[in-house]
PDB file of C-alpha atoms in Angstrom:
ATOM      1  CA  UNK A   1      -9.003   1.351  -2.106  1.00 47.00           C
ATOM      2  CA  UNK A   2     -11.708  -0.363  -4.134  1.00 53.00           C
ATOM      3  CA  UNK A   3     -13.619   1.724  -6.255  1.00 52.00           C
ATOM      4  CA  UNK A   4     -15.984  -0.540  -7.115  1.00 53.00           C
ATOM      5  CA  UNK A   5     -16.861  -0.876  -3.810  1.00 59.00           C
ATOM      6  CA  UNK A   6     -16.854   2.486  -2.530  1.00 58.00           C
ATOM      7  CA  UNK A   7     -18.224   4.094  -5.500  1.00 56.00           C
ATOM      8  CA  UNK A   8     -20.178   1.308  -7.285  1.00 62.00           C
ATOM      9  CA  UNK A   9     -21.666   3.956  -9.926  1.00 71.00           C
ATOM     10  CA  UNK A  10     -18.434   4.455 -11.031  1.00 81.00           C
ATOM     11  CA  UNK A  11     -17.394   2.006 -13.589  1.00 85.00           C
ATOM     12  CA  UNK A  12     -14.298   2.710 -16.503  1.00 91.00           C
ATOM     13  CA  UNK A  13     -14.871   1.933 -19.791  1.00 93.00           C
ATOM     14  CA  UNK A  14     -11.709   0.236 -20.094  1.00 95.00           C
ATOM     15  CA  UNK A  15      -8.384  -0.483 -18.142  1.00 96.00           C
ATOM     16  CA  UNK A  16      -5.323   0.001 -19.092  1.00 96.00           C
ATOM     17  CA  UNK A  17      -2.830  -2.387 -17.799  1.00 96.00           C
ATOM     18  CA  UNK A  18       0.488  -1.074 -17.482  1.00 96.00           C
ATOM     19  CA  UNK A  19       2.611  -4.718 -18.658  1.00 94.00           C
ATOM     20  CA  UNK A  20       1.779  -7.338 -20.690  1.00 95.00           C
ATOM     21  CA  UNK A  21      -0.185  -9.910 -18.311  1.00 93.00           C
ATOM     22  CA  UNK A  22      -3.596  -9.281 -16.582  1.00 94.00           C
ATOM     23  CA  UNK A  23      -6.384 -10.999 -15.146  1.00 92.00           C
ATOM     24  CA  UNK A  24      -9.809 -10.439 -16.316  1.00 92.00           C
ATOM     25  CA  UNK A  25     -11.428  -8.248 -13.989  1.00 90.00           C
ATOM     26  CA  UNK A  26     -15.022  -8.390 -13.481  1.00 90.00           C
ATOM     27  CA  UNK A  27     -16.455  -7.658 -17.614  1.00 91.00           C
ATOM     28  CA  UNK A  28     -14.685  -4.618 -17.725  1.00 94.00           C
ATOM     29  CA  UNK A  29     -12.513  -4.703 -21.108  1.00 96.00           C
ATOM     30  CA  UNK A  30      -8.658  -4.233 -20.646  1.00 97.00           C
ATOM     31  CA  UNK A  31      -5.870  -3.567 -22.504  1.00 97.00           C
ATOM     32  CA  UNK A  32      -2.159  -4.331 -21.589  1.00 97.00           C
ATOM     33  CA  UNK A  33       0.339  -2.033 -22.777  1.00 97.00           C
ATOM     34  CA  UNK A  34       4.217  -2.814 -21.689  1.00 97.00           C
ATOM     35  CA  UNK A  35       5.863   0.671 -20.403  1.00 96.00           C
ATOM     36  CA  UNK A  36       2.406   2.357 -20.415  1.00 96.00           C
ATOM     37  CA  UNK A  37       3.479   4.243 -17.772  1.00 95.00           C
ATOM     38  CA  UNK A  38       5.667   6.234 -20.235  1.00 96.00           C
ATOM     39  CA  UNK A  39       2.788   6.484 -22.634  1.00 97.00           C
ATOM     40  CA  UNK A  40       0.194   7.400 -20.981  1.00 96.00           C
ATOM     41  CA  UNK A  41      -0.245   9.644 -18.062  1.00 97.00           C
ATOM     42  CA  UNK A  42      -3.096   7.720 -16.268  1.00 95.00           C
ATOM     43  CA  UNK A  43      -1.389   5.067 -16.085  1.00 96.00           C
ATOM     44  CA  UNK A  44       1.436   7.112 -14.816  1.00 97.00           C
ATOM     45  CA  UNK A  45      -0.480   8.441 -12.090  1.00 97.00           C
ATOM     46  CA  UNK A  46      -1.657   5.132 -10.978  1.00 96.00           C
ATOM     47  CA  UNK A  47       1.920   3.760 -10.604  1.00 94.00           C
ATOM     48  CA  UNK A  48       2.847   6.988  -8.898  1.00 96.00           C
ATOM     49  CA  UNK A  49      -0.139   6.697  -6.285  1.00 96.00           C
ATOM     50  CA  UNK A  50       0.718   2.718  -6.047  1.00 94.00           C
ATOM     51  CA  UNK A  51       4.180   3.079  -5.350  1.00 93.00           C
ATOM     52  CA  UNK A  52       3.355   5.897  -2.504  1.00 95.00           C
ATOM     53  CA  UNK A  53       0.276   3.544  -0.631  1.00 95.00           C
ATOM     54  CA  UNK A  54       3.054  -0.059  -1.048  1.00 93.00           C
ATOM     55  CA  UNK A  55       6.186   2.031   0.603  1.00 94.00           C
ATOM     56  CA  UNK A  56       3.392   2.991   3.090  1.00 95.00           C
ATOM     57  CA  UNK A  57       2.144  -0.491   3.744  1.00 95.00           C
ATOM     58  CA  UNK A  58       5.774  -1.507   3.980  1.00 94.00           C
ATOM     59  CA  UNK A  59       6.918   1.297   6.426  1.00 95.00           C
ATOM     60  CA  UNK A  60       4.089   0.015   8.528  1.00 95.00           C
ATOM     61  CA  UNK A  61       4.747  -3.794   8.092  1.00 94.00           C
ATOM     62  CA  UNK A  62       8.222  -3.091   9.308  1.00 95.00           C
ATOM     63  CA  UNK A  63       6.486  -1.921  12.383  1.00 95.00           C
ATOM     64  CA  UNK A  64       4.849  -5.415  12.601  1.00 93.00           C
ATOM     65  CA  UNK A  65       7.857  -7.437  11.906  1.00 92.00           C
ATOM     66  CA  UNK A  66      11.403  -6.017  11.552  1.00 95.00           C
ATOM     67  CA  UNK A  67      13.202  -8.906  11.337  1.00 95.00           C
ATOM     68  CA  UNK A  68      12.288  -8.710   7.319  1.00 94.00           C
ATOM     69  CA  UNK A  69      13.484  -5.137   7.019  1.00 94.00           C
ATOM     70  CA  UNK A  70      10.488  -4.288   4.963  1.00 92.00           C
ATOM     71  CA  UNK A  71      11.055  -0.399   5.798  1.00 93.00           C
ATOM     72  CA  UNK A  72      14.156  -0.746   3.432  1.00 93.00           C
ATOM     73  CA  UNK A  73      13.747  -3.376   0.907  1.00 90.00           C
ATOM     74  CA  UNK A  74      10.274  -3.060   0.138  1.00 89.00           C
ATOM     75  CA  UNK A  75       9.338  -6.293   0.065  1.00 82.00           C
ATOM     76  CA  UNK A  76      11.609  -6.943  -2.982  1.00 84.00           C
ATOM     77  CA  UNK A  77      13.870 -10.018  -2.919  1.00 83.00           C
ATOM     78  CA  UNK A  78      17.463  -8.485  -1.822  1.00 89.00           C
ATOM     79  CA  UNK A  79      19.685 -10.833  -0.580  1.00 89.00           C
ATOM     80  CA  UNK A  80      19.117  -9.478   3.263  1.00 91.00           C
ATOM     81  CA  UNK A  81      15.070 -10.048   2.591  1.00 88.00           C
ATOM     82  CA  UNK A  82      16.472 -13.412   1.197  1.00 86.00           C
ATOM     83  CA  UNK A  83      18.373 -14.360   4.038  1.00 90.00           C
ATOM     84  CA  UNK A  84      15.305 -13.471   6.550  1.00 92.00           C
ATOM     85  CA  UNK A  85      12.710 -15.520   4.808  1.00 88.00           C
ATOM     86  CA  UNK A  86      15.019 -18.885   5.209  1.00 87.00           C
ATOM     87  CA  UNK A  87      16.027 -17.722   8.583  1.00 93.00           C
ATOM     88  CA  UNK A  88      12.056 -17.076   9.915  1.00 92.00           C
ATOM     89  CA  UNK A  89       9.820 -18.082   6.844  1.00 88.00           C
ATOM     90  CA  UNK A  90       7.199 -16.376   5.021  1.00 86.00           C
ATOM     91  CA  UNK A  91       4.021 -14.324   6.508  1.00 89.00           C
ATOM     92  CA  UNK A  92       1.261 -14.124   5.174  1.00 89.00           C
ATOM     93  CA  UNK A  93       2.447 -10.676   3.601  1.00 89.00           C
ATOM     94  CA  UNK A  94       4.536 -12.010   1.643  1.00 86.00           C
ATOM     95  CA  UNK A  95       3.366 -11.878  -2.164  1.00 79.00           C
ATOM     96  CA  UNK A  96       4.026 -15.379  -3.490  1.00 75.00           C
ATOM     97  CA  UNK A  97       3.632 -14.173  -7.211  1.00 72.00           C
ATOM     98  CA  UNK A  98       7.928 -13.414  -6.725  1.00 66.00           C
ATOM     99  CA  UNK A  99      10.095 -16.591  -6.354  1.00 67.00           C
ATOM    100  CA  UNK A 100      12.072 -15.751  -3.408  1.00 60.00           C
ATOM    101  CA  UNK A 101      14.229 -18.877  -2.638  1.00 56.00           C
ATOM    102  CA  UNK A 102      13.568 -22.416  -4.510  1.00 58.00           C
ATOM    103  CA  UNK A 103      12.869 -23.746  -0.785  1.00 55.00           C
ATOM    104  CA  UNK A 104       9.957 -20.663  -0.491  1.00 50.00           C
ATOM    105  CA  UNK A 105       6.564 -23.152  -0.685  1.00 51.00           C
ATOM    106  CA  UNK A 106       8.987 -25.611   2.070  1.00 53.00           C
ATOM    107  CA  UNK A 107       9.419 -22.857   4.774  1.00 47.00           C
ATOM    108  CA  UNK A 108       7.447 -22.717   7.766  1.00 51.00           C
ATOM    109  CA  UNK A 109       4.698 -19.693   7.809  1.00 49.00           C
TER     110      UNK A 109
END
């Protein structure tokens, strides 16, 4: 869900990042904190309600393609998610910010 599309009137003061790397969004000021998820319960929240929409996403991907097992792993790297990228590539759901395999830009999509 985008906020800032759905609700453009609604804009945060700041954001707190929970980590220690973020991209500049839009001229809202930020402000990374690593394990802000134990010190703060917004940011809490947010990992809480994250976490619940990706295993959804994933449930549903599996749907799409079960030959990646997506229901289970999550889309993390496990060695069985490992095995299924060299056997039938990456899709376009795959994030690319995680190194999967050294081979993982050679693989057919």
């Amino acid at each position: 869900i985008n906020l800032m599309k759905s609700a453009p009137y609604l804009q945060p003061d700041i954001l707190l990042i929970d980590g220690n790397r973020f991209r500049k969004y839009k001229k809202i000021p930020h402000k990374c904190i690593i394990k802000g998820d134990s010190k703060y319960i917004s940011i809490a929240a947010a990992s809480i309600l994250a976490k619940t929409y990706r295993d959804k996403l994933m449930i549903d991907l599996h749907q799409i393609s079960p030959k990646y097992n997506w229901e289970k792993n999550k889309g993390y790297p496990t060695r069985e998610h490992k095995t299924a990228i060299m056997q039938f590539g990456i899709t376009k759901n795959h994030r690319k910010s995680f190194k999967l395999l050294d081979e993982q830009y050679r693989l057919n999509f």
